[in-house]
Amino acid sequence: SVFFFNDTATTEIYTRSIVGSVRCVQETVSTQSTWGYNHQMVSKSTGDKETAIKRLSKEVDEMDEHPVKFVNCYPISTKEKKADLFNWTGKITKLSGTPYDGAVIKFKMHFPDDYPFSPPIIVFEPPLYHPMVAQRGDHEGLICLDVLVVSKWETSVMVPKILSDLVNVVSHPDEKGEVCPEISKEFKDNKAAFLAKCVEWSKKNQQEKTNEVINSTKFT
């Protein structure tokens, strides 16, 4: 598959960051334990790439049949105008009544070669101002969802379920988020300041740039 990160090494760091521990990632001073995750690639099976391709093709059909409210997400297109099933691009919109009302929240989702035996990862670009989203460093934009932690991952979980959980977590930030302790503390101690920053973030990301084209197979 074609990685959407700058290089393979970076992709491996992102992939490893989502596995190993039941706890959500925590930023620390030490670069060796930046995420609180065991930096050892873990998989529940040695699934092959062909299995992943068949499953992901089914996932695309599942998204057509059961679209997730507020989300538009499909595989990106390659230079050959074919769908890259391992790399998806998406956006969350129309979250009225939430701190991100009016925002266009963009993200990318990468599936490993042994999917569905290992979970995908989701990265916001730009990083969403949220307690569960990393704001800086090599893991900037990465969100931690319980459903994607390898200890809890179930091969029966499909993309609509993942995206539904994603929308729920984005729409309901709380102080329990451990990915960004600073934002979590701000939410707990000064919610007004947190909401003001969310509004500011949403205004900056309210509309897509006119010269920007999202290259995906079914984006509308």
Coordinates of C-alpha atoms in Angstrom, one line a residue:
S1 CA 0.0 0.0 0.0
V2 CA 1.0 3.6 -0.4
F3 CA 1.6 5.3 3.0
F4 CA 0.1 8.8 3.4
F5 CA 3.0 9.7 5.7
N6 CA 6.3 11.2 4.5
D7 CA 8.3 8.0 4.9
T8 CA 8.0 4.4 5.9
A9 CA 9.8 5.0 9.3
T10 CA 7.3 7.6 10.3
T11 CA 4.4 5.3 9.3
E12 CA 5.9 2.6 11.5
I13 CA 6.0 5.0 14.4
Y14 CA 2.4 5.8 14.0
T15 CA 1.4 2.2 13.6
R16 CA 3.3 1.1 16.7
S17 CA 1.8 4.0 18.7
I18 CA -1.6 2.5 18.5
V19 CA -0.8 -1.0 19.8
G20 CA 0.3 -2.7 23.0
S21 CA -1.5 -1.1 25.9
V22 CA -5.1 -0.8 27.0
R23 CA -4.5 2.7 28.2
C24 CA -4.7 5.6 25.8
V25 CA -1.5 7.3 24.7
Q26 CA 0.1 9.8 27.0
E27 CA 2.7 12.4 26.0
T28 CA 5.8 12.3 28.2
V29 CA 9.2 14.0 28.1
S30 CA 11.0 10.8 27.1
T31 CA 11.0 10.1 23.4
Q32 CA 11.2 6.4 24.1
S33 CA 7.9 6.4 25.9
T34 CA 6.2 9.3 24.1
W35 CA 2.9 7.4 23.7
G36 CA 2.7 5.2 26.7
Y37 CA 2.3 2.3 24.3
N38 CA 4.6 -0.6 23.9
H39 CA 6.7 0.2 20.9
Q40 CA 6.6 -3.3 19.6
M41 CA 4.4 -4.2 16.6
V42 CA 1.6 -6.5 17.9
S43 CA -0.8 -8.4 15.7
K44 CA -3.5 -11.0 16.6
S45 CA -2.7 -12.9 13.4
T46 CA -0.4 -13.1 10.4
G47 CA -3.0 -12.1 8.0
D48 CA -2.0 -11.7 4.3
K49 CA -2.5 -8.6 2.1
E50 CA -5.0 -10.4 -0.2
T51 CA -7.2 -11.0 2.8
A52 CA -7.0 -7.3 3.6
I53 CA -7.9 -6.3 0.1
K54 CA -11.0 -8.5 0.0
R55 CA -12.1 -7.2 3.4
L56 CA -11.5 -3.5 2.5
S57 CA -13.4 -3.9 -0.7
K58 CA -16.3 -5.2 1.4
E59 CA -15.8 -2.2 3.7
V60 CA -16.3 0.2 0.8
D61 CA -19.6 -1.5 -0.1
E62 CA -20.6 -1.4 3.6
M63 CA -20.0 2.4 3.6
D64 CA -22.3 2.8 0.6
E65 CA -25.0 0.7 2.2
H66 CA -24.7 2.1 5.7
P67 CA -23.3 5.7 5.5
V68 CA -22.3 7.2 8.8
K69 CA -24.0 10.5 9.7
F70 CA -21.8 13.5 9.6
V71 CA -18.9 11.6 8.0
N72 CA -17.7 11.3 4.4
C73 CA -14.8 8.8 4.1
Y74 CA -13.5 6.7 1.2
P75 CA -10.2 5.4 -0.2
I76 CA -8.0 7.9 -1.9
S77 CA -7.3 7.6 -5.7
T78 CA -3.8 6.6 -7.0
K79 CA -2.1 8.1 -10.0
E80 CA -3.6 5.3 -12.0
K81 CA -7.0 6.4 -10.9
K82 CA -7.5 3.3 -8.8
A83 CA -8.7 3.2 -5.2
D84 CA -5.9 2.8 -2.6
L85 CA -7.8 0.6 -0.3
F86 CA -5.2 0.9 2.5
N87 CA -5.4 4.7 2.8
W88 CA -8.7 6.6 3.2
T89 CA -9.4 10.3 3.5
G90 CA -12.4 11.7 5.3
K91 CA -14.1 14.7 6.8
I92 CA -16.6 15.3 9.6
T93 CA -19.1 18.1 9.2
K94 CA -22.3 19.6 10.5
L95 CA -21.6 18.9 14.2
S96 CA -24.1 21.5 15.4
G97 CA -24.5 21.7 19.1
T98 CA -20.9 20.6 19.7
P99 CA -17.7 22.6 20.3
Y100 CA -16.9 22.1 16.6
D101 CA -20.1 23.5 15.1
G102 CA -19.4 24.7 11.5
A103 CA -16.0 23.1 11.2
V104 CA -14.8 20.8 8.5
I105 CA -12.8 18.2 10.4
K106 CA -10.4 16.4 8.1
F107 CA -8.7 13.1 8.8
K108 CA -6.9 10.2 7.2
M109 CA -7.2 6.5 8.0
H110 CA -4.5 3.9 7.3
F111 CA -5.1 0.2 7.3
P112 CA -2.2 -2.2 7.9
D113 CA -1.4 -5.0 5.5
D114 CA -2.8 -7.6 7.9
Y115 CA -6.2 -5.9 8.4
P116 CA -8.6 -6.9 9.9
F117 CA -6.3 -8.8 12.3
S118 CA -4.8 -5.4 13.3
P119 CA -6.7 -2.2 13.6
P120 CA -6.4 0.9 11.4
I121 CA -5.1 4.3 12.7
I122 CA -6.7 7.7 12.4
V123 CA -4.9 11.0 12.1
F124 CA -6.5 14.5 12.0
E125 CA -5.0 17.0 9.6
P126 CA -4.7 19.6 11.0
P127 CA -4.8 18.3 14.6
L128 CA -8.2 18.7 16.1
Y129 CA -8.2 20.7 19.4
H130 CA -9.4 17.9 21.6
P131 CA -8.2 16.0 24.7
M132 CA -7.9 12.8 22.8
V133 CA -5.8 14.1 20.0
A134 CA -2.0 14.7 20.0
Q135 CA -1.2 18.3 19.3
R136 CA 2.6 18.1 18.6
G137 CA 5.5 15.9 18.0
D138 CA 5.9 12.9 15.7
H139 CA 2.4 11.8 16.5
E140 CA 0.6 15.1 15.8
G141 CA -3.0 14.6 14.9
L142 CA -3.3 11.0 16.1
I143 CA -6.4 10.1 18.0
C144 CA -6.9 7.3 20.5
L145 CA -10.1 5.3 20.2
D146 CA -10.8 2.4 22.5
V147 CA -12.2 0.4 19.6
L148 CA -8.8 0.7 17.8
V149 CA -6.6 -0.4 20.8
V150 CA -5.2 -3.8 19.8
S151 CA -6.1 -5.3 23.2
K152 CA -9.7 -4.6 22.5
W153 CA -9.7 -4.9 18.7
E154 CA -12.2 -7.3 17.2
T155 CA -11.9 -8.5 13.6
S156 CA -15.7 -8.2 13.2
V157 CA -15.6 -4.4 13.7
M158 CA -16.1 -2.6 10.4
V159 CA -15.5 1.0 9.2
P160 CA -19.0 2.3 9.9
K161 CA -18.6 1.3 13.6
I162 CA -15.1 2.9 13.8
L163 CA -16.4 6.1 12.2
S164 CA -19.5 6.2 14.4
D165 CA -17.2 5.9 17.5
L166 CA -15.0 8.6 16.1
V167 CA -17.9 11.1 15.7
N168 CA -19.0 10.3 19.2
V169 CA -15.6 10.9 20.8
V170 CA -15.1 14.1 18.8
S171 CA -18.6 15.4 19.7
H172 CA -18.2 14.7 23.4
P173 CA -14.8 15.8 24.7
D174 CA -14.2 15.3 28.4
E175 CA -11.4 15.6 31.0
K176 CA -10.7 11.9 30.9
G177 CA -8.8 12.3 27.6
E178 CA -5.2 11.2 28.3
V179 CA -3.6 11.9 24.9
C180 CA -3.2 15.6 25.6
P181 CA -3.1 16.3 29.4
E182 CA -2.9 20.0 28.9
I183 CA -6.2 20.2 27.0
S184 CA -7.8 17.7 29.4
K185 CA -6.8 19.9 32.4
E186 CA -8.1 23.0 30.6
F187 CA -11.4 21.3 29.9
K188 CA -11.7 20.3 33.6
D189 CA -10.4 23.6 35.2
N190 CA -11.5 26.2 32.6
K191 CA -14.1 24.9 30.3
A192 CA -14.9 28.4 29.0
A193 CA -11.3 28.7 27.7
F194 CA -11.5 25.3 26.2
L195 CA -14.7 26.0 24.3
A196 CA -13.3 29.4 23.1
K197 CA -10.3 27.6 21.6
C198 CA -12.6 25.1 20.0
V199 CA -14.6 27.9 18.4
E200 CA -11.4 29.5 17.2
W201 CA -10.2 26.2 15.7
S202 CA -13.6 25.7 14.0
K203 CA -13.5 29.2 12.5
K204 CA -10.1 28.5 11.0
N205 CA -11.3 25.2 9.6
Q206 CA -14.8 26.2 8.6
Q207 CA -14.4 26.0 4.9
E208 CA -12.1 24.1 2.6
K209 CA -9.6 26.2 0.7
T210 CA -10.8 27.0 -2.8
N211 CA -7.7 25.7 -4.4
E212 CA -7.7 22.4 -2.5
V213 CA -9.0 19.2 -4.1
I214 CA -9.6 16.2 -1.9
N215 CA -8.6 13.2 -4.1
S216 CA -10.8 10.3 -3.2
T217 CA -12.8 7.8 -5.1
K218 CA -16.2 8.8 -3.8
F219 CA -15.8 12.2 -2.2
T220 CA -18.6 14.7 -2.8

